[in-house]
Amino acid sequence: MRIILSPAKKMKENLDDLPVQGLPVFMEQTEEIMHWMQSLSYEAAKKLWACNDRIAEQNCDRFRHMDLYRRLTPAILSYEGIAYQYMAPSVFESGQFDYVQEHLRILSAFYGVVKPMDGVTPYRLEMQAKAQIAGTKDLYEYWGDRLYREVMDDSRCIINLASKEYSKCIEKYLTAEDSCITCVFGEYEAGKVVQKGVYAKMARGEMVRFMAEHRVVEPEAIKSFERLGYTFRENLSDEKTFVFIKK
């Protein structure tokens, strides 16, 4: 069973707490993307990122001085978004690191697929960015089915905790043999399940933590998740979607 999760825009260096255990699998592609990013003017990069000057300047500087092989941080400690804050890997026990290293895969526009202990450097690039690399129209076309083939293991089962921007990289290539279960964390309003961005991100990170603590290897075990006020609702769920409703 594999778990997929989105990256975070905000990243940091942490060179002290844990050693890296390798490099992401698609380094050749990452180098190509890096060189393409380095070829952009400041204004073109800022437009691609759709950000303010402070963020654009920081990330232009990052790409200008980028080294993909030195001063690396384990990915699970580098990403700083809400999901990672609630996953709280800094207080994992050793067995939990072993679990996420085996089961969790972080999808990335820059690195493709990242294991939690792979060494990464801070970058900014979203999958939906209109980056026309190597003659492709965007990053979805650039990566093609590579991410799906790398993520899928012999179990043919994926637990989807990623946002739509990233999960579509996998969902597009699913076959009849595959099982992909999307976890929805929402509130029941006016007869509909409404998923609110920040709360959903919190719950996704908390779900990874729950799965690591309990060494979950079967989808059925996910249904016992009861954190942040969420409980599983069988009547709203099906074999492809597990719905958790906030009380």
Short mmCIF file of C-alpha atoms in Angstrom, two decimals:
data_model
loop_
_atom_site.label_atom_id
_atom_site.label_comp_id
_atom_site.label_asym_id
_atom_site.label_seq_id
_atom_site.Cartn_x
_atom_site.Cartn_y
_atom_site.Cartn_z
CA MET A 1 0.00 0.00 0.00
CA ARG A 2 1.23 3.45 -0.88
CA ILE A 3 0.14 6.83 0.49
CA ILE A 4 0.43 9.90 -1.74
CA LEU A 5 0.70 13.43 -0.37
CA SER A 6 1.20 16.88 -1.90
CA PRO A 7 4.36 18.87 -1.20
CA ALA A 8 4.28 22.32 0.42
CA LYS A 9 5.22 25.67 -1.10
CA LYS A 10 7.13 26.72 2.02
CA MET A 11 10.40 24.87 2.58
CA LYS A 12 13.42 25.10 4.86
CA GLU A 13 16.87 23.61 5.36
CA ASN A 14 17.49 21.26 8.28
CA LEU A 15 21.00 19.86 8.05
CA ASP A 16 21.33 18.64 11.63
CA ASP A 17 18.42 16.50 12.86
CA LEU A 18 18.44 13.52 10.49
CA PRO A 19 20.73 12.24 7.73
CA VAL A 20 19.31 11.81 4.23
CA GLN A 21 18.95 8.25 2.97
CA GLY A 22 19.28 8.83 -0.75
CA LEU A 23 18.21 11.05 -3.62
CA PRO A 24 14.86 11.28 -5.42
CA VAL A 25 14.56 8.78 -8.24
CA PHE A 26 14.11 11.28 -11.10
CA MET A 27 17.27 13.36 -10.71
CA GLU A 28 17.87 13.53 -14.48
CA GLN A 29 14.49 15.18 -14.98
CA THR A 30 15.02 17.43 -11.95
CA GLU A 31 18.28 18.68 -13.42
CA GLU A 32 16.51 19.44 -16.70
CA ILE A 33 13.79 21.39 -14.88
CA MET A 34 16.40 23.25 -12.82
CA HIS A 35 18.30 24.36 -15.93
CA TRP A 36 15.04 25.51 -17.54
CA MET A 37 14.15 27.50 -14.43
CA GLN A 38 17.63 29.07 -14.38
CA SER A 39 17.13 30.23 -17.98
CA LEU A 40 14.07 32.33 -17.07
CA SER A 41 14.21 36.05 -16.52
CA TYR A 42 13.13 37.38 -13.13
CA GLU A 43 9.80 38.59 -14.54
CA ALA A 44 9.10 35.26 -16.27
CA ALA A 45 9.87 33.33 -13.08
CA LYS A 46 7.69 35.64 -10.99
CA LYS A 47 4.81 35.18 -13.45
CA LEU A 48 5.25 31.39 -13.36
CA TRP A 49 5.15 31.39 -9.57
CA ALA A 50 2.33 33.98 -9.35
CA CYS A 51 3.87 35.43 -6.22
CA ASN A 52 5.06 38.72 -4.72
CA ASP A 53 8.54 40.22 -5.10
CA ARG A 54 9.83 38.91 -1.77
CA ILE A 55 9.04 35.29 -2.65
CA ALA A 56 10.23 35.73 -6.24
CA GLU A 57 13.57 37.16 -5.13
CA GLN A 58 14.08 34.38 -2.58
CA ASN A 59 13.39 31.65 -5.10
CA CYS A 60 15.33 33.21 -7.95
CA ASP A 61 18.29 33.26 -5.59
CA ARG A 62 17.65 29.62 -4.67
CA PHE A 63 17.69 28.52 -8.29
CA ARG A 64 20.69 30.70 -9.11
CA HIS A 65 22.81 28.99 -6.43
CA MET A 66 21.10 25.59 -6.43
CA ASP A 67 23.11 22.43 -5.73
CA LEU A 68 21.04 19.25 -6.04
CA TYR A 69 23.66 17.07 -4.37
CA ARG A 70 24.98 18.98 -1.34
CA ARG A 71 23.50 20.50 1.82
CA LEU A 72 20.32 18.46 1.49
CA THR A 73 17.45 18.05 3.94
CA PRO A 74 15.26 14.95 4.34
CA ALA A 75 12.09 15.85 2.43
CA ILE A 76 9.79 15.14 5.35
CA LEU A 77 11.64 17.80 7.39
CA SER A 78 12.04 20.26 4.52
CA TYR A 79 8.38 20.84 3.67
CA GLU A 80 6.72 23.25 6.11
CA GLY A 81 3.07 23.33 5.05
CA ILE A 82 0.08 22.72 7.28
CA ALA A 83 -0.12 19.00 6.52
CA TYR A 84 3.50 18.55 7.57
CA GLN A 85 2.99 20.57 10.75
CA TYR A 86 0.17 18.22 11.77
CA MET A 87 2.12 15.15 10.70
CA ALA A 88 4.81 16.44 13.09
CA PRO A 89 7.70 14.25 11.87
CA SER A 90 10.13 16.04 14.21
CA VAL A 91 8.65 14.00 17.07
CA PHE A 92 8.31 10.68 15.21
CA GLU A 93 9.69 7.58 16.83
CA SER A 94 12.17 5.57 14.75
CA GLY A 95 9.58 2.99 13.71
CA GLN A 96 7.36 5.73 12.33
CA PHE A 97 10.15 6.96 10.07
CA ASP A 98 10.57 3.39 8.81
CA TYR A 99 6.83 3.21 8.09
CA VAL A 100 6.61 6.46 6.11
CA GLN A 101 9.81 5.67 4.22
CA GLU A 102 8.23 2.45 3.00
CA HIS A 103 4.68 3.66 2.37
CA LEU A 104 4.57 7.46 1.90
CA ARG A 105 5.40 9.15 -1.39
CA ILE A 106 5.40 12.93 -1.81
CA LEU A 107 4.48 14.11 -5.30
CA SER A 108 6.51 17.05 -6.57
CA ALA A 109 6.52 19.18 -9.70
CA PHE A 110 10.30 19.56 -9.35
CA TYR A 111 11.40 16.12 -8.13
CA GLY A 112 8.56 13.95 -9.41
CA VAL A 113 8.27 11.43 -6.59
CA VAL A 114 10.04 11.85 -3.28
CA LYS A 115 10.53 9.40 -0.42
CA PRO A 116 10.37 11.04 3.03
CA MET A 117 14.09 10.56 3.71
CA ASP A 118 15.29 11.58 0.24
CA GLY A 119 17.55 14.61 0.29
CA VAL A 120 16.04 17.72 -1.27
CA THR A 121 16.88 21.40 -1.53
CA PRO A 122 14.32 24.20 -1.17
CA TYR A 123 12.58 25.16 -4.42
CA ARG A 124 9.32 26.66 -5.61
CA LEU A 125 7.36 25.06 -8.43
CA GLU A 126 3.75 23.94 -8.56
CA MET A 127 2.45 21.15 -10.76
CA GLN A 128 -0.13 23.42 -12.38
CA ALA A 129 2.53 25.96 -13.43
CA LYS A 130 2.72 26.49 -17.20
CA ALA A 131 6.30 25.30 -17.50
CA GLN A 132 6.97 24.31 -21.09
CA ILE A 133 10.01 22.06 -20.71
CA ALA A 134 11.47 19.86 -23.46
CA GLY A 135 8.68 20.76 -25.87
CA THR A 136 5.82 19.88 -23.51
CA LYS A 137 2.86 22.17 -22.84
CA ASP A 138 2.99 21.85 -19.05
CA LEU A 139 4.36 19.74 -16.17
CA TYR A 140 1.56 17.19 -16.39
CA GLU A 141 2.63 16.38 -19.92
CA TYR A 142 6.31 16.56 -18.98
CA TRP A 143 6.00 13.97 -16.20
CA GLY A 144 3.48 11.82 -18.09
CA ASP A 145 2.94 8.42 -16.44
CA ARG A 146 6.33 8.36 -14.69
CA LEU A 147 4.87 9.33 -11.31
CA TYR A 148 2.15 6.69 -11.49
CA ARG A 149 4.64 3.96 -12.41
CA GLU A 150 6.97 4.95 -9.59
CA VAL A 151 4.25 5.22 -6.93
CA MET A 152 2.35 2.03 -7.67
CA ASP A 153 3.64 -1.06 -5.85
CA ASP A 154 2.67 -4.73 -5.90
CA SER A 155 -0.35 -4.12 -3.66
CA ARG A 156 -1.92 -2.00 -6.45
CA CYS A 157 -3.45 0.10 -3.65
CA ILE A 158 -3.03 3.85 -3.14
CA ILE A 159 -4.35 5.96 -0.27
CA ASN A 160 -4.81 9.42 -1.75
CA LEU A 161 -4.12 12.27 0.68
CA ALA A 162 -2.96 14.64 -2.06
CA SER A 163 -4.74 17.67 -3.44
CA LYS A 164 -6.39 17.39 -6.86
CA GLU A 165 -3.50 19.35 -8.41
CA TYR A 166 -1.19 16.45 -7.60
CA SER A 167 -3.44 13.40 -7.39
CA LYS A 168 -4.49 13.85 -11.04
CA CYS A 169 -0.90 12.90 -11.98
CA ILE A 170 -1.72 9.43 -10.66
CA GLU A 171 -5.47 9.10 -11.22
CA LYS A 172 -5.18 9.67 -14.97
CA TYR A 173 -3.21 6.44 -15.38
CA LEU A 174 -5.03 4.07 -13.01
CA THR A 175 -5.99 0.70 -14.46
CA ALA A 176 -8.79 -1.72 -13.62
CA GLU A 177 -6.33 -3.62 -11.41
CA ASP A 178 -5.60 -0.59 -9.27
CA SER A 179 -7.38 0.65 -6.16
CA CYS A 180 -7.12 4.34 -5.28
CA ILE A 181 -8.96 5.45 -2.16
CA THR A 182 -9.35 9.20 -1.69
CA CYS A 183 -9.82 10.44 1.87
CA VAL A 184 -12.23 13.36 2.12
CA PHE A 185 -12.25 15.44 5.31
CA GLY A 186 -15.30 17.67 5.36
CA GLU A 187 -18.31 19.09 7.11
CA TYR A 188 -21.90 18.25 6.37
CA GLU A 189 -23.71 21.42 5.30
CA ALA A 190 -27.12 21.70 3.64
CA GLY A 191 -27.08 18.04 2.64
CA LYS A 192 -23.61 18.23 1.08
CA VAL A 193 -20.09 17.36 2.17
CA VAL A 194 -18.03 20.54 2.10
CA GLN A 195 -14.25 20.23 2.29
CA LYS A 196 -12.44 23.32 3.60
CA GLY A 197 -8.84 23.72 2.48
CA VAL A 198 -6.97 24.45 5.70
CA TYR A 199 -8.88 21.88 7.76
CA ALA A 200 -8.44 19.23 5.08
CA LYS A 201 -4.68 19.85 5.02
CA MET A 202 -4.54 19.52 8.80
CA ALA A 203 -6.42 16.23 8.64
CA ARG A 204 -4.25 14.82 5.85
CA GLY A 205 -1.14 15.36 7.94
CA GLU A 206 -2.82 13.94 11.01
CA MET A 207 -3.90 10.89 8.99
CA VAL A 208 -0.31 10.18 7.95
CA ARG A 209 0.70 10.40 11.60
CA PHE A 210 -2.15 8.07 12.61
CA MET A 211 -1.17 5.53 9.96
CA ALA A 212 2.48 5.66 11.01
CA GLU A 213 1.64 5.26 14.70
CA HIS A 214 -0.58 2.24 14.00
CA ARG A 215 1.55 0.80 11.16
CA VAL A 216 -1.53 0.67 8.93
CA VAL A 217 -1.16 -1.71 5.97
CA GLU A 218 -4.83 -2.30 5.07
CA PRO A 219 -7.30 0.42 3.97
CA GLU A 220 -9.97 -0.86 6.35
CA ALA A 221 -7.87 0.26 9.33
CA ILE A 222 -8.11 3.88 8.20
CA LYS A 223 -11.79 3.92 9.09
CA SER A 224 -10.94 4.02 12.81
CA PHE A 225 -9.31 7.45 12.43
CA GLU A 226 -10.90 9.83 14.96
CA ARG A 227 -8.79 12.94 15.32
CA LEU A 228 -9.38 16.70 15.01
CA GLY A 229 -13.08 15.97 15.49
CA TYR A 230 -13.41 13.78 12.37
CA THR A 231 -15.13 10.40 12.25
CA PHE A 232 -15.61 7.99 9.37
CA ARG A 233 -19.08 8.00 7.77
CA GLU A 234 -19.91 4.70 6.10
CA ASN A 235 -23.16 6.03 4.62
CA LEU A 236 -21.29 8.76 2.70
CA SER A 237 -18.39 6.58 1.59
CA ASP A 238 -17.76 3.99 -1.10
CA GLU A 239 -14.90 1.79 -2.23
CA LYS A 240 -13.11 4.73 -3.89
CA THR A 241 -13.83 7.48 -1.35
CA PHE A 242 -13.58 7.37 2.44
CA VAL A 243 -15.47 10.33 3.92
CA PHE A 244 -14.66 11.71 7.37
CA ILE A 245 -17.04 14.30 8.79
CA LYS A 246 -16.09 16.87 11.42
CA LYS A 247 -18.46 16.91 14.36
#
